């Protein structure tokens, strides 16, 4: 907690804060980073292999193979989430499984499973994009901002 | 004498399960790393690479049929691109007024891929003004062009099919979606 905030706390609260800090479980940050790096890398390697598969066996170029690859990866992660396997991977890998596009499929399906009991329309239908909605919104918005920056840089910046 | 416990304690079960779970995960991780590092060797990729092959040789039989198609422009394009340090591998074919050039850019130079592509395209168009030049750094186009070149050695090679294939690759290289 920031020092300024801590000053506003009562002595009892400060004491409790110190008591809690001594006993809280330390987060293994380095281990988490290594796990995220390894699992994220493995997911990307699988994605690259799928991309090569589409290029080799179908008429997709390096540029166009991205679309079916993303669709396949999202579909696979949806299946794995439904089977309950992706949750285990996520527990081990953390951001390594959430940041790649597979995390999007996981966010959609896990929300759908969670709200299944509330019915298909008001439960699954309205809550399916509860988590993934923010990904779509901020993804679209950041793409727009970057496109704007690129346009300005290339049109007037002379890049 | 302490009474023998019929069942292990909760903490003990938890610990054993946790260890087994960890072991499983590590085994899966090690297997995945071995599998992916095995793939990274890119054996087929190396076999397909034309770095050691004689790129200038387009026909071996020396029959009149193969000699009909002069590959001079393609050879010159290959010779020029091989001099450049931003090109790792190159393959080219030509037929009629069409010149198809496919090349690969070294991995770390792919940051400036668009610029390199633009520069190469301009240079090739300047070098071969009478030709309809199609150049691409796409791996799929590279594979297809290499396959096309290899087929020229085939005794059942047909110029009409060859031109059709060039047109198909040209169309593929312009595809955006």
mmCIF file with all atom_site columns, C-alpha atoms in Angstrom, chain B:
data_model
loop_
_atom_site.group_PDB
_atom_site.id
_atom_site.type_symbol
_atom_site.label_atom_id
_atom_site.label_alt_id
_atom_site.label_comp_id
_atom_site.label_asym_id
_atom_site.label_entity_id
_atom_site.label_seq_id
_atom_site.pdbx_PDB_ins_code
_atom_site.Cartn_x
_atom_site.Cartn_y
_atom_site.Cartn_z
_atom_site.occupancy
_atom_site.B_iso_or_equiv
_atom_site.pdbx_formal_charge
_atom_site.auth_seq_id
_atom_site.auth_comp_id
_atom_site.auth_asym_id
_atom_site.auth_atom_id
_atom_site.pdbx_PDB_model_num
ATOM 1   C CA . UNK B 1 1   ? 2.687  -47.251 21.378  1.00 0.00 ? 1   UNK B CA 1
ATOM 2   C CA . UNK B 1 2   ? 0.982  -44.884 19.018  1.00 0.00 ? 2   UNK B CA 1
ATOM 3   C CA . UNK B 1 3   ? -2.102 -46.213 17.267  1.00 0.00 ? 3   UNK B CA 1
ATOM 4   C CA . UNK B 1 4   ? -1.566 -46.910 13.589  1.00 0.00 ? 4   UNK B CA 1
ATOM 5   C CA . UNK B 1 5   ? -3.605 -44.595 11.454  1.00 0.00 ? 5   UNK B CA 1
ATOM 6   C CA . UNK B 1 6   ? -5.775 -46.557 8.979   1.00 0.00 ? 6   UNK B CA 1
ATOM 7   C CA . UNK B 1 7   ? -5.862 -43.671 6.517   1.00 0.00 ? 7   UNK B CA 1
ATOM 8   C CA . UNK B 1 8   ? -3.264 -41.039 5.707   1.00 0.00 ? 8   UNK B CA 1
ATOM 9   C CA . UNK B 1 9   ? -4.025 -37.553 6.960   1.00 0.00 ? 9   UNK B CA 1
ATOM 10  C CA . UNK B 1 10  ? -5.589 -34.886 4.736   1.00 0.00 ? 10  UNK B CA 1
ATOM 11  C CA . UNK B 1 11  ? -2.352 -32.921 4.532   1.00 0.00 ? 11  UNK B CA 1
ATOM 12  C CA . UNK B 1 12  ? -0.478 -36.047 3.444   1.00 0.00 ? 12  UNK B CA 1
ATOM 13  C CA . UNK B 1 13  ? -3.003 -36.862 0.683   1.00 0.00 ? 13  UNK B CA 1
ATOM 14  C CA . UNK B 1 14  ? -2.951 -33.271 -0.459  1.00 0.00 ? 14  UNK B CA 1
ATOM 15  C CA . UNK B 1 15  ? 0.857  -33.256 -0.562  1.00 0.00 ? 15  UNK B CA 1
ATOM 16  C CA . UNK B 1 16  ? 1.056  -36.541 -2.530  1.00 0.00 ? 16  UNK B CA 1
ATOM 17  C CA . UNK B 1 17  ? -1.614 -35.401 -4.990  1.00 0.00 ? 17  UNK B CA 1
ATOM 18  C CA . UNK B 1 18  ? 0.126  -32.087 -5.401  1.00 0.00 ? 18  UNK B CA 1
ATOM 19  C CA . UNK B 1 19  ? 3.460  -33.771 -6.101  1.00 0.00 ? 19  UNK B CA 1
ATOM 20  C CA . UNK B 1 20  ? 1.878  -36.136 -8.632  1.00 0.00 ? 20  UNK B CA 1
ATOM 21  C CA . UNK B 1 21  ? 0.091  -33.239 -10.279 1.00 0.00 ? 21  UNK B CA 1
ATOM 22  C CA . UNK B 1 22  ? 3.357  -31.284 -10.485 1.00 0.00 ? 22  UNK B CA 1
ATOM 23  C CA . UNK B 1 23  ? 5.186  -34.299 -11.879 1.00 0.00 ? 23  UNK B CA 1
ATOM 24  C CA . UNK B 1 24  ? 2.511  -34.673 -14.558 1.00 0.00 ? 24  UNK B CA 1
ATOM 25  C CA . UNK B 1 25  ? 2.800  -31.042 -15.512 1.00 0.00 ? 25  UNK B CA 1
ATOM 26  C CA . UNK B 1 26  ? 6.553  -31.135 -15.720 1.00 0.00 ? 26  UNK B CA 1
ATOM 27  C CA . UNK B 1 27  ? 6.425  -34.295 -17.829 1.00 0.00 ? 27  UNK B CA 1
ATOM 28  C CA . UNK B 1 28  ? 3.894  -32.678 -20.177 1.00 0.00 ? 28  UNK B CA 1
ATOM 29  C CA . UNK B 1 29  ? 6.005  -29.508 -20.378 1.00 0.00 ? 29  UNK B CA 1
ATOM 30  C CA . UNK B 1 30  ? 9.213  -31.454 -21.096 1.00 0.00 ? 30  UNK B CA 1
ATOM 31  C CA . UNK B 1 31  ? 7.419  -33.543 -23.767 1.00 0.00 ? 31  UNK B CA 1
ATOM 32  C CA . UNK B 1 32  ? 6.030  -30.409 -25.395 1.00 0.00 ? 32  UNK B CA 1
ATOM 33  C CA . UNK B 1 33  ? 9.452  -28.708 -25.386 1.00 0.00 ? 33  UNK B CA 1
ATOM 34  C CA . UNK B 1 34  ? 11.114 -31.774 -26.915 1.00 0.00 ? 34  UNK B CA 1
ATOM 35  C CA . UNK B 1 35  ? 8.379  -32.019 -29.579 1.00 0.00 ? 35  UNK B CA 1
ATOM 36  C CA . UNK B 1 36  ? 8.561  -28.352 -30.494 1.00 0.00 ? 36  UNK B CA 1
ATOM 37  C CA . UNK B 1 37  ? 12.351 -28.225 -30.499 1.00 0.00 ? 37  UNK B CA 1
ATOM 38  C CA . UNK B 1 38  ? 12.326 -31.290 -32.751 1.00 0.00 ? 38  UNK B CA 1
ATOM 39  C CA . UNK B 1 39  ? 10.053 -29.453 -35.172 1.00 0.00 ? 39  UNK B CA 1
ATOM 40  C CA . UNK B 1 40  ? 12.218 -26.344 -35.010 1.00 0.00 ? 40  UNK B CA 1
ATOM 41  C CA . UNK B 1 41  ? 14.956 -28.181 -36.862 1.00 0.00 ? 41  UNK B CA 1
ATOM 42  C CA . UNK B 1 42  ? 12.829 -27.693 -39.974 1.00 0.00 ? 42  UNK B CA 1
ATOM 43  C CA . UNK B 1 43  ? 14.172 -30.703 -41.785 1.00 0.00 ? 43  UNK B CA 1
ATOM 44  C CA . UNK B 1 44  ? 11.692 -30.402 -44.648 1.00 0.00 ? 44  UNK B CA 1
ATOM 45  C CA . UNK B 1 45  ? 12.360 -26.690 -44.837 1.00 0.00 ? 45  UNK B CA 1
ATOM 46  C CA . UNK B 1 46  ? 16.058 -27.349 -45.263 1.00 0.00 ? 46  UNK B CA 1
ATOM 47  C CA . UNK B 1 47  ? 15.351 -29.937 -47.917 1.00 0.00 ? 47  UNK B CA 1
ATOM 48  C CA . UNK B 1 48  ? 13.188 -27.461 -49.763 1.00 0.00 ? 48  UNK B CA 1
ATOM 49  C CA . UNK B 1 49  ? 15.713 -24.713 -49.486 1.00 0.00 ? 49  UNK B CA 1
ATOM 50  C CA . UNK B 1 50  ? 17.525 -23.969 -52.673 1.00 0.00 ? 50  UNK B CA 1
ATOM 51  C CA . UNK B 1 51  ? 20.562 -22.458 -51.030 1.00 0.00 ? 51  UNK B CA 1
ATOM 52  C CA . UNK B 1 52  ? 22.800 -25.309 -52.040 1.00 0.00 ? 52  UNK B CA 1
ATOM 53  C CA . UNK B 1 53  ? 21.012 -26.103 -55.273 1.00 0.00 ? 53  UNK B CA 1
ATOM 54  C CA . UNK B 1 54  ? 22.031 -24.748 -58.598 1.00 0.00 ? 54  UNK B CA 1
ATOM 55  C CA . UNK B 1 55  ? 19.333 -22.169 -59.134 1.00 0.00 ? 55  UNK B CA 1
ATOM 56  C CA . UNK B 1 56  ? 20.461 -21.359 -62.620 1.00 0.00 ? 56  UNK B CA 1
ATOM 57  C CA . UNK B 1 57  ? 19.850 -24.882 -63.867 1.00 0.00 ? 57  UNK B CA 1
ATOM 58  C CA . UNK B 1 58  ? 16.326 -25.035 -65.183 1.00 0.00 ? 58  UNK B CA 1
ATOM 59  C CA . UNK B 1 59  ? 16.569 -28.098 -67.372 1.00 0.00 ? 59  UNK B CA 1
ATOM 60  C CA . UNK B 1 60  ? 18.739 -31.154 -67.414 1.00 0.00 ? 60  UNK B CA 1
ATOM 61  C CA . UNK B 1 61  ? 17.694 -33.211 -70.398 1.00 0.00 ? 61  UNK B CA 1
ATOM 62  C CA . UNK B 1 62  ? 18.674 -30.585 -72.940 1.00 0.00 ? 62  UNK B CA 1
ATOM 63  C CA . UNK B 1 63  ? 15.780 -31.550 -75.195 1.00 0.00 ? 63  UNK B CA 1
ATOM 64  C CA . UNK B 1 64  ? 14.366 -29.035 -77.616 1.00 0.00 ? 64  UNK B CA 1
ATOM 65  C CA . UNK B 1 65  ? 11.112 -28.949 -75.675 1.00 0.00 ? 65  UNK B CA 1
ATOM 66  C CA . UNK B 1 66  ? 12.766 -27.584 -72.574 1.00 0.00 ? 66  UNK B CA 1
ATOM 67  C CA . UNK B 1 67  ? 15.107 -25.326 -74.493 1.00 0.00 ? 67  UNK B CA 1
ATOM 68  C CA . UNK B 1 68  ? 12.067 -23.547 -75.914 1.00 0.00 ? 68  UNK B CA 1
ATOM 69  C CA . UNK B 1 69  ? 11.602 -21.645 -72.707 1.00 0.00 ? 69  UNK B CA 1
ATOM 70  C CA . UNK B 1 70  ? 14.552 -19.335 -72.238 1.00 0.00 ? 70  UNK B CA 1
ATOM 71  C CA . UNK B 1 71  ? 15.083 -18.754 -68.542 1.00 0.00 ? 71  UNK B CA 1
ATOM 72  C CA . UNK B 1 72  ? 17.611 -15.963 -69.037 1.00 0.00 ? 72  UNK B CA 1
ATOM 73  C CA . UNK B 1 73  ? 15.605 -13.206 -67.295 1.00 0.00 ? 73  UNK B CA 1
ATOM 74  C CA . UNK B 1 74  ? 14.824 -15.486 -64.353 1.00 0.00 ? 74  UNK B CA 1
ATOM 75  C CA . UNK B 1 75  ? 18.519 -16.358 -64.059 1.00 0.00 ? 75  UNK B CA 1
ATOM 76  C CA . UNK B 1 76  ? 19.493 -12.680 -64.091 1.00 0.00 ? 76  UNK B CA 1
ATOM 77  C CA . UNK B 1 77  ? 16.877 -11.868 -61.461 1.00 0.00 ? 77  UNK B CA 1
ATOM 78  C CA . UNK B 1 78  ? 18.166 -14.694 -59.261 1.00 0.00 ? 78  UNK B CA 1
ATOM 79  C CA . UNK B 1 79  ? 21.778 -13.565 -59.709 1.00 0.00 ? 79  UNK B CA 1
ATOM 80  C CA . UNK B 1 80  ? 20.850 -10.005 -58.760 1.00 0.00 ? 80  UNK B CA 1
ATOM 81  C CA . UNK B 1 81  ? 18.840 -10.976 -55.675 1.00 0.00 ? 81  UNK B CA 1
ATOM 82  C CA . UNK B 1 82  ? 21.488 -13.385 -54.434 1.00 0.00 ? 82  UNK B CA 1
ATOM 83  C CA . UNK B 1 83  ? 23.900 -10.450 -54.218 1.00 0.00 ? 83  UNK B CA 1
ATOM 84  C CA . UNK B 1 84  ? 21.639 -8.624  -51.793 1.00 0.00 ? 84  UNK B CA 1
ATOM 85  C CA . UNK B 1 85  ? 22.190 -9.234  -48.093 1.00 0.00 ? 85  UNK B CA 1
ATOM 86  C CA . UNK B 1 86  ? 18.487 -8.735  -47.306 1.00 0.00 ? 86  UNK B CA 1
ATOM 87  C CA . UNK B 1 87  ? 17.564 -11.837 -49.322 1.00 0.00 ? 87  UNK B CA 1
ATOM 88  C CA . UNK B 1 88  ? 18.184 -15.292 -47.883 1.00 0.00 ? 88  UNK B CA 1
ATOM 89  C CA . UNK B 1 89  ? 16.934 -17.516 -50.672 1.00 0.00 ? 89  UNK B CA 1
ATOM 90  C CA . UNK B 1 90  ? 15.495 -16.881 -54.113 1.00 0.00 ? 90  UNK B CA 1
ATOM 91  C CA . UNK B 1 91  ? 13.777 -18.749 -56.921 1.00 0.00 ? 91  UNK B CA 1
ATOM 92  C CA . UNK B 1 92  ? 12.477 -17.361 -60.217 1.00 0.00 ? 92  UNK B CA 1
ATOM 93  C CA . UNK B 1 93  ? 10.799 -18.517 -63.421 1.00 0.00 ? 93  UNK B CA 1
ATOM 94  C CA . UNK B 1 94  ? 9.705  -16.719 -66.546 1.00 0.00 ? 94  UNK B CA 1
ATOM 95  C CA . UNK B 1 95  ? 7.358  -17.500 -69.384 1.00 0.00 ? 95  UNK B CA 1
ATOM 96  C CA . UNK B 1 96  ? 6.349  -15.174 -72.202 1.00 0.00 ? 96  UNK B CA 1
ATOM 97  C CA . UNK B 1 97  ? 6.297  -11.683 -70.774 1.00 0.00 ? 97  UNK B CA 1
ATOM 98  C CA . UNK B 1 98  ? 5.762  -12.899 -67.218 1.00 0.00 ? 98  UNK B CA 1
ATOM 99  C CA . UNK B 1 99  ? 8.547  -13.033 -64.645 1.00 0.00 ? 99  UNK B CA 1
ATOM 100 C CA . UNK B 1 100 ? 7.773  -14.614 -61.309 1.00 0.00 ? 100 UNK B CA 1
ATOM 101 C CA . UNK B 1 101 ? 10.315 -14.038 -58.533 1.00 0.00 ? 101 UNK B CA 1
ATOM 102 C CA . UNK B 1 102 ? 9.937  -15.418 -55.021 1.00 0.00 ? 102 UNK B CA 1
ATOM 103 C CA . UNK B 1 103 ? 12.448 -14.815 -52.267 1.00 0.00 ? 103 UNK B CA 1
ATOM 104 C CA . UNK B 1 104 ? 12.841 -15.116 -48.533 1.00 0.00 ? 104 UNK B CA 1
ATOM 105 C CA . UNK B 1 105 ? 13.928 -12.330 -46.243 1.00 0.00 ? 105 UNK B CA 1
ATOM 106 C CA . UNK B 1 106 ? 16.245 -13.156 -43.285 1.00 0.00 ? 106 UNK B CA 1
ATOM 107 C CA . UNK B 1 107 ? 14.297 -13.413 -40.046 1.00 0.00 ? 107 UNK B CA 1
ATOM 108 C CA . UNK B 1 108 ? 15.625 -10.312 -38.301 1.00 0.00 ? 108 UNK B CA 1
ATOM 109 C CA . UNK B 1 109 ? 15.266 -8.224  -41.440 1.00 0.00 ? 109 UNK B CA 1
ATOM 110 C CA . UNK B 1 110 ? 11.553 -8.920  -41.626 1.00 0.00 ? 110 UNK B CA 1
ATOM 111 C CA . UNK B 1 111 ? 11.027 -5.783  -39.531 1.00 0.00 ? 111 UNK B CA 1
ATOM 112 C CA . UNK B 1 112 ? 11.531 -3.780  -42.714 1.00 0.00 ? 112 UNK B CA 1
ATOM 113 C CA . UNK B 1 113 ? 9.823  -6.334  -44.950 1.00 0.00 ? 113 UNK B CA 1
ATOM 114 C CA . UNK B 1 114 ? 7.511  -3.863  -46.707 1.00 0.00 ? 114 UNK B CA 1
ATOM 115 C CA . UNK B 1 115 ? 10.414 -1.581  -47.611 1.00 0.00 ? 115 UNK B CA 1
ATOM 116 C CA . UNK B 1 116 ? 12.561 -4.451  -48.870 1.00 0.00 ? 116 UNK B CA 1
ATOM 117 C CA . UNK B 1 117 ? 9.645  -5.776  -50.971 1.00 0.00 ? 117 UNK B CA 1
ATOM 118 C CA . UNK B 1 118 ? 9.029  -2.340  -52.446 1.00 0.00 ? 118 UNK B CA 1
ATOM 119 C CA . UNK B 1 119 ? 12.704 -1.811  -53.234 1.00 0.00 ? 119 UNK B CA 1
ATOM 120 C CA . UNK B 1 120 ? 13.117 -5.234  -54.867 1.00 0.00 ? 120 UNK B CA 1
ATOM 121 C CA . UNK B 1 121 ? 9.954  -4.774  -56.910 1.00 0.00 ? 121 UNK B CA 1
ATOM 122 C CA . UNK B 1 122 ? 11.160 -1.391  -58.200 1.00 0.00 ? 122 UNK B CA 1
ATOM 123 C CA . UNK B 1 123 ? 14.625 -2.745  -59.040 1.00 0.00 ? 123 UNK B CA 1
ATOM 124 C CA . UNK B 1 124 ? 13.217 -5.763  -60.892 1.00 0.00 ? 124 UNK B CA 1
ATOM 125 C CA . UNK B 1 125 ? 10.791 -3.606  -62.872 1.00 0.00 ? 125 UNK B CA 1
ATOM 126 C CA . UNK B 1 126 ? 13.699 -1.349  -63.858 1.00 0.00 ? 126 UNK B CA 1
ATOM 127 C CA . UNK B 1 127 ? 15.841 -4.350  -64.816 1.00 0.00 ? 127 UNK B CA 1
ATOM 128 C CA . UNK B 1 128 ? 13.124 -5.998  -66.906 1.00 0.00 ? 128 UNK B CA 1
ATOM 129 C CA . UNK B 1 129 ? 11.050 -3.227  -68.474 1.00 0.00 ? 129 UNK B CA 1
ATOM 130 C CA . UNK B 1 130 ? 9.350  -5.481  -71.028 1.00 0.00 ? 130 UNK B CA 1
ATOM 131 C CA . UNK B 1 131 ? 8.204  -7.975  -68.430 1.00 0.00 ? 131 UNK B CA 1
ATOM 132 C CA . UNK B 1 132 ? 5.209  -8.206  -66.189 1.00 0.00 ? 132 UNK B CA 1
ATOM 133 C CA . UNK B 1 133 ? 7.167  -8.756  -62.961 1.00 0.00 ? 133 UNK B CA 1
ATOM 134 C CA . UNK B 1 134 ? 5.535  -10.449 -59.986 1.00 0.00 ? 134 UNK B CA 1
ATOM 135 C CA . UNK B 1 135 ? 7.770  -10.532 -56.913 1.00 0.00 ? 135 UNK B CA 1
ATOM 136 C CA . UNK B 1 136 ? 6.856  -11.797 -53.496 1.00 0.00 ? 136 UNK B CA 1
ATOM 137 C CA . UNK B 1 137 ? 8.533  -12.631 -50.201 1.00 0.00 ? 137 UNK B CA 1
ATOM 138 C CA . UNK B 1 138 ? 5.640  -14.854 -49.171 1.00 0.00 ? 138 UNK B CA 1
ATOM 139 C CA . UNK B 1 139 ? 6.651  -18.365 -48.149 1.00 0.00 ? 139 UNK B CA 1
ATOM 140 C CA . UNK B 1 140 ? 3.703  -19.973 -49.955 1.00 0.00 ? 140 UNK B CA 1
ATOM 141 C CA . UNK B 1 141 ? 4.620  -18.207 -53.207 1.00 0.00 ? 141 UNK B CA 1
ATOM 142 C CA . UNK B 1 142 ? 8.221  -19.352 -52.676 1.00 0.00 ? 142 UNK B CA 1
ATOM 143 C CA . UNK B 1 143 ? 7.128  -22.983 -52.250 1.00 0.00 ? 143 UNK B CA 1
ATOM 144 C CA . UNK B 1 144 ? 4.850  -22.820 -55.297 1.00 0.00 ? 144 UNK B CA 1
ATOM 145 C CA . UNK B 1 145 ? 7.494  -21.177 -57.513 1.00 0.00 ? 145 UNK B CA 1
ATOM 146 C CA . UNK B 1 146 ? 10.089 -23.714 -56.421 1.00 0.00 ? 146 UNK B CA 1
ATOM 147 C CA . UNK B 1 147 ? 7.661  -26.524 -57.223 1.00 0.00 ? 147 UNK B CA 1
ATOM 148 C CA . UNK B 1 148 ? 6.998  -24.967 -60.627 1.00 0.00 ? 148 UNK B CA 1
ATOM 149 C CA . UNK B 1 149 ? 10.719 -24.755 -61.312 1.00 0.00 ? 149 UNK B CA 1
ATOM 150 C CA . UNK B 1 150 ? 11.246 -28.355 -60.253 1.00 0.00 ? 150 UNK B CA 1
ATOM 151 C CA . UNK B 1 151 ? 8.427  -29.444 -62.585 1.00 0.00 ? 151 UNK B CA 1
ATOM 152 C CA . UNK B 1 152 ? 10.325 -28.028 -65.545 1.00 0.00 ? 152 UNK B CA 1
ATOM 153 C CA . UNK B 1 153 ? 12.607 -31.045 -65.357 1.00 0.00 ? 153 UNK B CA 1
ATOM 154 C CA . UNK B 1 154 ? 9.628  -33.363 -65.631 1.00 0.00 ? 154 UNK B CA 1
ATOM 155 C CA . UNK B 1 155 ? 9.448  -35.107 -69.047 1.00 0.00 ? 155 UNK B CA 1
ATOM 156 C CA . UNK B 1 156 ? 5.675  -34.561 -69.087 1.00 0.00 ? 156 UNK B CA 1
ATOM 157 C CA . UNK B 1 157 ? 6.127  -30.803 -68.644 1.00 0.00 ? 157 UNK B CA 1
ATOM 158 C CA . UNK B 1 158 ? 3.576  -28.739 -70.553 1.00 0.00 ? 158 UNK B CA 1
ATOM 159 C CA . UNK B 1 159 ? 4.062  -25.052 -71.331 1.00 0.00 ? 159 UNK B CA 1
ATOM 160 C CA . UNK B 1 160 ? 0.326  -24.305 -71.313 1.00 0.00 ? 160 UNK B CA 1
ATOM 161 C CA . UNK B 1 161 ? -0.065 -25.753 -67.822 1.00 0.00 ? 161 UNK B CA 1
ATOM 162 C CA . UNK B 1 162 ? 3.089  -23.943 -66.780 1.00 0.00 ? 162 UNK B CA 1
ATOM 163 C CA . UNK B 1 163 ? 1.597  -20.589 -67.850 1.00 0.00 ? 163 UNK B CA 1
ATOM 164 C CA . UNK B 1 164 ? -1.669 -21.418 -66.120 1.00 0.00 ? 164 UNK B CA 1
ATOM 165 C CA . UNK B 1 165 ? 0.210  -22.168 -62.928 1.00 0.00 ? 165 UNK B CA 1
ATOM 166 C CA . UNK B 1 166 ? 2.161  -18.893 -63.156 1.00 0.00 ? 166 UNK B CA 1
ATOM 167 C CA . UNK B 1 167 ? -1.122 -17.003 -63.492 1.00 0.00 ? 167 UNK B CA 1
ATOM 168 C CA . UNK B 1 168 ? -2.538 -18.888 -60.524 1.00 0.00 ? 168 UNK B CA 1
ATOM 169 C CA . UNK B 1 169 ? 0.497  -18.034 -58.360 1.00 0.00 ? 169 UNK B CA 1
ATOM 170 C CA . UNK B 1 170 ? 0.268  -14.411 -59.493 1.00 0.00 ? 170 UNK B CA 1
ATOM 171 C CA . UNK B 1 171 ? -3.376 -14.311 -58.421 1.00 0.00 ? 171 UNK B CA 1
ATOM 172 C CA . UNK B 1 172 ? -2.489 -15.959 -55.113 1.00 0.00 ? 172 UNK B CA 1
ATOM 173 C CA . UNK B 1 173 ? 0.221  -13.381 -54.423 1.00 0.00 ? 173 UNK B CA 1
ATOM 174 C CA . UNK B 1 174 ? -2.285 -10.544 -54.843 1.00 0.00 ? 174 UNK B CA 1
ATOM 175 C CA . UNK B 1 175 ? -4.851 -12.069 -52.510 1.00 0.00 ? 175 UNK B CA 1
ATOM 176 C CA . UNK B 1 176 ? -5.420 -10.006 -49.391 1.00 0.00 ? 176 UNK B CA 1
ATOM 177 C CA . UNK B 1 177 ? -8.072 -11.909 -47.447 1.00 0.00 ? 177 UNK B CA 1
#
